[in-house]
mmCIF file of C-alpha atoms in Angstrom:
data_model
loop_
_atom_site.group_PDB
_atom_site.id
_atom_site.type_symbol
_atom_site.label_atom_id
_atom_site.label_comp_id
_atom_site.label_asym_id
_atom_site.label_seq_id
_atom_site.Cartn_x
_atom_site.Cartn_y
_atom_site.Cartn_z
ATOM 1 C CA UNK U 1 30.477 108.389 -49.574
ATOM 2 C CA UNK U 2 27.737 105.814 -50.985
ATOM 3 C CA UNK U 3 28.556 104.591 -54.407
ATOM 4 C CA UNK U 4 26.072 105.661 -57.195
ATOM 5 C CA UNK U 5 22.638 104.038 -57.942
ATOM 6 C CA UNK U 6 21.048 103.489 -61.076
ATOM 7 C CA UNK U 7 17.004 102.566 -62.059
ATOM 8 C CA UNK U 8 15.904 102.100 -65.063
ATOM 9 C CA UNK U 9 15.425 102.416 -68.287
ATOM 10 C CA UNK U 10 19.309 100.839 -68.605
ATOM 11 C CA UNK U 11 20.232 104.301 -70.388
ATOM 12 C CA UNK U 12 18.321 107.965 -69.496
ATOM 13 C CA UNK U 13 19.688 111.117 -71.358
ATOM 14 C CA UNK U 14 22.610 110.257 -72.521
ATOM 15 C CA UNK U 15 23.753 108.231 -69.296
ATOM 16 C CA UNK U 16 24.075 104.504 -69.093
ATOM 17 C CA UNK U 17 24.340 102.137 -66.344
ATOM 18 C CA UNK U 18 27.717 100.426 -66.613
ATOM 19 C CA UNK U 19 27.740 96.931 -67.900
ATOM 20 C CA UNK U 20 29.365 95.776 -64.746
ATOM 21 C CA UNK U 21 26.162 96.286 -63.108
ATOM 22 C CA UNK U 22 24.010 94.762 -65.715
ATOM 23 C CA UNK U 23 26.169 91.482 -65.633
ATOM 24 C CA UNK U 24 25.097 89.612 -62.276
ATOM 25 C CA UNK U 25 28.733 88.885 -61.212
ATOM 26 C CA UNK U 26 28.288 89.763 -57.671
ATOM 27 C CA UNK U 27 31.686 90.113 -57.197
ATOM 28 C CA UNK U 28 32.815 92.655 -59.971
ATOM 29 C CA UNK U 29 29.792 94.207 -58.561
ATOM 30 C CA UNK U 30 30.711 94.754 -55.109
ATOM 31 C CA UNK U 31 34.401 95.877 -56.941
ATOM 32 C CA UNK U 32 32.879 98.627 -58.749
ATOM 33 C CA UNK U 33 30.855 99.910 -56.078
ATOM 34 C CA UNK U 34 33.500 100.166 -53.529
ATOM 35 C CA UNK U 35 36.306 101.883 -56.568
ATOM 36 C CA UNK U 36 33.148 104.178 -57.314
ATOM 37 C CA UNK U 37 32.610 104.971 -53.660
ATOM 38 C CA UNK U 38 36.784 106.003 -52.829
ATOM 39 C CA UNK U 39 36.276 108.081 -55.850
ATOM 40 C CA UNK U 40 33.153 110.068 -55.173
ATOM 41 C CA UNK U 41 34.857 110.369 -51.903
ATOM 42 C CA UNK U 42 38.119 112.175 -52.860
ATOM 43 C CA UNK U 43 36.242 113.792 -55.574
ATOM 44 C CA UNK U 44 33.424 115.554 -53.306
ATOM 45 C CA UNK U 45 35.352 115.217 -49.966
ATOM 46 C CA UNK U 46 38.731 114.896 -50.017
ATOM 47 C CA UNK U 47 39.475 115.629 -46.628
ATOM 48 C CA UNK U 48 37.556 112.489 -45.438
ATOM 49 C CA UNK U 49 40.237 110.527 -47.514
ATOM 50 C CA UNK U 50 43.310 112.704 -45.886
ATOM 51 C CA UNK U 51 42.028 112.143 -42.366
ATOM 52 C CA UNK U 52 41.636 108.756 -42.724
ATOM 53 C CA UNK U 53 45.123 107.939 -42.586
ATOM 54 C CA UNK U 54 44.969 109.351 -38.862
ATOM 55 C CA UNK U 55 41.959 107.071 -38.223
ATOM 56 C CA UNK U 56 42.942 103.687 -36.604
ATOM 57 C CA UNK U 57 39.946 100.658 -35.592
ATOM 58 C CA UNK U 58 40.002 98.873 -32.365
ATOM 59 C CA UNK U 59 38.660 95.278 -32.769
ATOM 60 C CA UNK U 60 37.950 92.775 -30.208
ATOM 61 C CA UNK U 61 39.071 89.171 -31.245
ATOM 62 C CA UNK U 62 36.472 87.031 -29.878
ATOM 63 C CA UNK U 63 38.282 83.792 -29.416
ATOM 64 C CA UNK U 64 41.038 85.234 -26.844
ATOM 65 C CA UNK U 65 39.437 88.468 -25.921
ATOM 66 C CA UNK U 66 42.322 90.585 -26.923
ATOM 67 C CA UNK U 67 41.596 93.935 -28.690
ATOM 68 C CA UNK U 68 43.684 94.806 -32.016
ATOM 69 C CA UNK U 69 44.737 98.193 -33.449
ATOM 70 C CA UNK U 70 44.373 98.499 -36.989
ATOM 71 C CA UNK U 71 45.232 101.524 -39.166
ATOM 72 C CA UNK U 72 43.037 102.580 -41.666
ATOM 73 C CA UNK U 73 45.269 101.928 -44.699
ATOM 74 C CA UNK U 74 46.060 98.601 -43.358
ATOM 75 C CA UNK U 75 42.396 97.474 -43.255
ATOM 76 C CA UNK U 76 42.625 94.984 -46.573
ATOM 77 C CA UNK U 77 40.719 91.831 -45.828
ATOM 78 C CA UNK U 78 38.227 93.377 -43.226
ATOM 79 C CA UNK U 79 34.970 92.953 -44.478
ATOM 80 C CA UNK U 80 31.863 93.589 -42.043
ATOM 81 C CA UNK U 81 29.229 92.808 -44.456
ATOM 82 C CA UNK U 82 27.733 89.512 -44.533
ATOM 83 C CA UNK U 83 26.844 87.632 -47.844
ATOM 84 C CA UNK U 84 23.480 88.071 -48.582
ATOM 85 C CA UNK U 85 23.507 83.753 -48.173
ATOM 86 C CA UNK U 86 25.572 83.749 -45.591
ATOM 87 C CA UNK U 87 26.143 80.780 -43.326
ATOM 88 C CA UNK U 88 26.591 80.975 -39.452
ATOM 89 C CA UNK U 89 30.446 80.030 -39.895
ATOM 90 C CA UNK U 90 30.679 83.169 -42.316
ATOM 91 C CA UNK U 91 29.036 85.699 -40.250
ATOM 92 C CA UNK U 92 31.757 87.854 -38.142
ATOM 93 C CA UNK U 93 29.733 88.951 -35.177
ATOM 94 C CA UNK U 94 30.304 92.881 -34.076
ATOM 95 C CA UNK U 95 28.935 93.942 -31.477
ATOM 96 C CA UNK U 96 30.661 97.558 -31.135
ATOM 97 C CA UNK U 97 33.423 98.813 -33.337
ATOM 98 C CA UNK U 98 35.463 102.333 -32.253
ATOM 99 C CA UNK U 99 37.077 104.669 -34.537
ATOM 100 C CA UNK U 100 39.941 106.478 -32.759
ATOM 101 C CA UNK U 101 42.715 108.716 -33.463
ATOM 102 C CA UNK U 102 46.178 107.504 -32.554
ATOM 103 C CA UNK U 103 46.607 110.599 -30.783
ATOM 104 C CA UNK U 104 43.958 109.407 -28.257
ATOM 105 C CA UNK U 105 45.336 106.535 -28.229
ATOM 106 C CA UNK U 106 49.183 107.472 -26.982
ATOM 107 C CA UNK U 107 46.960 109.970 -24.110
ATOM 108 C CA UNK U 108 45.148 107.481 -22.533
ATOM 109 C CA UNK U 109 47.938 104.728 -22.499
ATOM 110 C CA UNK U 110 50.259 107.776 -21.250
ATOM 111 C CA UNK U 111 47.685 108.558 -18.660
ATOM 112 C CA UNK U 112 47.756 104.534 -17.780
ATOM 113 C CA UNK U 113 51.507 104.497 -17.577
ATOM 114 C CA UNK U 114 51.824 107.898 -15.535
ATOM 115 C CA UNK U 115 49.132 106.272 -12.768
ATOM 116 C CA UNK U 116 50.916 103.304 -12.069
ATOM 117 C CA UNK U 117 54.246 105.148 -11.952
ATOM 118 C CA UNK U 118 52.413 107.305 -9.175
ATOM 119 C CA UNK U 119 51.507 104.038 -7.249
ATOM 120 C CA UNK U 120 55.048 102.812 -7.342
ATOM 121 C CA UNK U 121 56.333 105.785 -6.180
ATOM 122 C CA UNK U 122 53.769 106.132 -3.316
ATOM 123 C CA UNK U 123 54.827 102.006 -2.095
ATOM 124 C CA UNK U 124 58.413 102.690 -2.310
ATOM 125 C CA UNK U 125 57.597 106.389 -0.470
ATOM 126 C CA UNK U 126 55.711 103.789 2.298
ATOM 127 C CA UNK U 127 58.427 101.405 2.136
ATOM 128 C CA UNK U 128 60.953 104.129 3.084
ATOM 129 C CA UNK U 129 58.618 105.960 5.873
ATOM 130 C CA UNK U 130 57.085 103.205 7.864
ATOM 131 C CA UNK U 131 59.888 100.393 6.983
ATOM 132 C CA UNK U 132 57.701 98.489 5.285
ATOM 133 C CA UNK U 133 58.856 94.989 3.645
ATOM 134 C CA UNK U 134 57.283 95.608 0.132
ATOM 135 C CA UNK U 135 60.878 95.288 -1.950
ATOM 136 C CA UNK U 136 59.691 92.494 -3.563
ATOM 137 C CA UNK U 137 56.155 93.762 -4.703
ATOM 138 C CA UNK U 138 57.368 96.921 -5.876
ATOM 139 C CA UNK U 139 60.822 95.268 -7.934
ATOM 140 C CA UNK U 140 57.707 92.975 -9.606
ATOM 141 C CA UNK U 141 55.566 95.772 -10.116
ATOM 142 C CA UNK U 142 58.038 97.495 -11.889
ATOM 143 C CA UNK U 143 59.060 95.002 -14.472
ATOM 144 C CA UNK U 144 55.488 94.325 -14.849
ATOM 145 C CA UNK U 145 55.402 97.908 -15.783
ATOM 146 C CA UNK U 146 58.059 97.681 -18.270
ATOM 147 C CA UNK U 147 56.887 94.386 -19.765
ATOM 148 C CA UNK U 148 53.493 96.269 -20.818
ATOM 149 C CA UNK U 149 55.167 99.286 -22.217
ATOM 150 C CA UNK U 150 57.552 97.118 -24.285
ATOM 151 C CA UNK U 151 54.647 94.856 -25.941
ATOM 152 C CA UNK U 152 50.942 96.779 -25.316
ATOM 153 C CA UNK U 153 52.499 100.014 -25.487
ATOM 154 C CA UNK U 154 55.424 99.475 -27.824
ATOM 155 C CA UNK U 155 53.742 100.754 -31.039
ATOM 156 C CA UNK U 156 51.947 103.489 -29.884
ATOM 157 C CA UNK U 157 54.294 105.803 -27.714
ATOM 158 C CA UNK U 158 56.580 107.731 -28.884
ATOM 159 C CA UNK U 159 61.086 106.505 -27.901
ATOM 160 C CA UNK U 160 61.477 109.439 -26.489
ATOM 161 C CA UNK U 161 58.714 109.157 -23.942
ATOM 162 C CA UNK U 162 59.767 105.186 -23.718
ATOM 163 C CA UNK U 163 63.351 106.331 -22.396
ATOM 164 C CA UNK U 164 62.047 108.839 -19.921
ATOM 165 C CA UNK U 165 59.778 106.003 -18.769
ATOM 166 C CA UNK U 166 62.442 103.742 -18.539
ATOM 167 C CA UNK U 167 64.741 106.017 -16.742
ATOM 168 C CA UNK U 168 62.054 106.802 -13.741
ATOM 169 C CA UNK U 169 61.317 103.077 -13.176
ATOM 170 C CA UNK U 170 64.733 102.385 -13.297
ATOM 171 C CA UNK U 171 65.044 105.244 -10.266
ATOM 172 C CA UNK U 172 62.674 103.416 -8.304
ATOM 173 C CA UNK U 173 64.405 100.407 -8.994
ATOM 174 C CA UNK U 174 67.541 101.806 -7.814
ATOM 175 C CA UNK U 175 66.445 103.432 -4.836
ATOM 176 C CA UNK U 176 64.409 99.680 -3.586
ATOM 177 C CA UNK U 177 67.745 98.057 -4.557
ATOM 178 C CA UNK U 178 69.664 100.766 -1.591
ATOM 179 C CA UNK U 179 67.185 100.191 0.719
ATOM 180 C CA UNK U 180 67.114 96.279 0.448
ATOM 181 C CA UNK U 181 70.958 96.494 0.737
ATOM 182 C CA UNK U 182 70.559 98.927 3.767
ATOM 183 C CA UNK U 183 68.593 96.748 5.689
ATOM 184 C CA UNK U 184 70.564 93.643 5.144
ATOM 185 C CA UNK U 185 73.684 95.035 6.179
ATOM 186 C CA UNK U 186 71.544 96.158 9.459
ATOM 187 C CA UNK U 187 70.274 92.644 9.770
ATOM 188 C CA UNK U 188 73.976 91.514 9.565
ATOM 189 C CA UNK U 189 75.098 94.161 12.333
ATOM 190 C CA UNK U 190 72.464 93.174 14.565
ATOM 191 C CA UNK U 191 73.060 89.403 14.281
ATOM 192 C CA UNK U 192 76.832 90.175 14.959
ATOM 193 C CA UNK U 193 76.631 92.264 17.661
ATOM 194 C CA UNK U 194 73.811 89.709 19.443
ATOM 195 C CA UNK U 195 76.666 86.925 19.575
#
């Protein structure tokens, strides 16, 4: 919630405006109005301060493109305003910032993970039907797959889910790793028997 305002005279009924605002020290200022605004926040809504904690930003770093996950209490040293002077060097350009829940999060990158698991199995499914020379796609594919759960996905799923993740891409794994085996030991029987 805003933080509060003040006109004058400098002191109405028995309120007066707090020296900090009377003193021109932009800084202290700014201070005060943010302390001001947390506590007319937990004061008048403190469920806005409890959900917060659930709350996490996605920002996109220009420079490399990547987008970051912040959570809400680790937001220190993200500030969005401009000076009122401010230079083009100071001036953080945002074009779109999202507010998500964590919750949302772990879905959609569940949802991500579950799709691509479906497309491995269907190549290894075509691989086995049609005898189809894919090994090598798929065995990429699949460490691919387990590179971006262990370092985009890492922090936001759950070890449990990780393992069971883990265990069905191993599976496919394992059953590409028979079926390259099978057909070099028919490649070897074939080559024998043609002598």
């Amino acid at each position: 919630l805003d933080y509060p305002n003040y006109t004058k005279p400098r002191e109405y009924e028995g309120l007066k405006v707090p020296e900090v605002l009377i003193s021109g020290h932009h800084k202290n200022i700014e201070k005060w109005r943010k302390e001001e605004s947390i506590k007319r926040t937990k004061q008048r809504r403190p469920d806005l301060v409890e959900n917060n904690k659930q709350i996490s930003y996605v920002i996109s770093k220009e420079k490399n493109g990547e987008m970051a996950l912040i959570e809400y209490g680790k937001m220190n040293g993200y500030n969005l305003n401009p000076k009122n002077d401010a230079k083009r060097e100071d001036v953080i350009n945002v074009t779109k910032m999202v507010l998500i829940k964590p919750s949302f999060v772990e879905k959609v990158a569940k949802k991500n993970i579950e799709k691509k698991l479906q497309q491995l199995l269907k190549k290894l499914m075509i691989m086995v039907d049609e005898d189809d020379d894919n090994e090598t796609k798929i065995l990429d594919e699949a460490a691919r797959l387990r590179s971006i759960i262990n370092t985009h996905y890492s922090n936001i799923l759950k070890d449990e889910y990780k393992k069971s993740i883990e265990n069905r891409v191993l599976f496919i794994v394992n059953e590409v790793e028979k079926i390259k085996l099978k057909k070099e030991e028919e490649e070897k029987e074939k080559s024998g028997k043609s002598r």
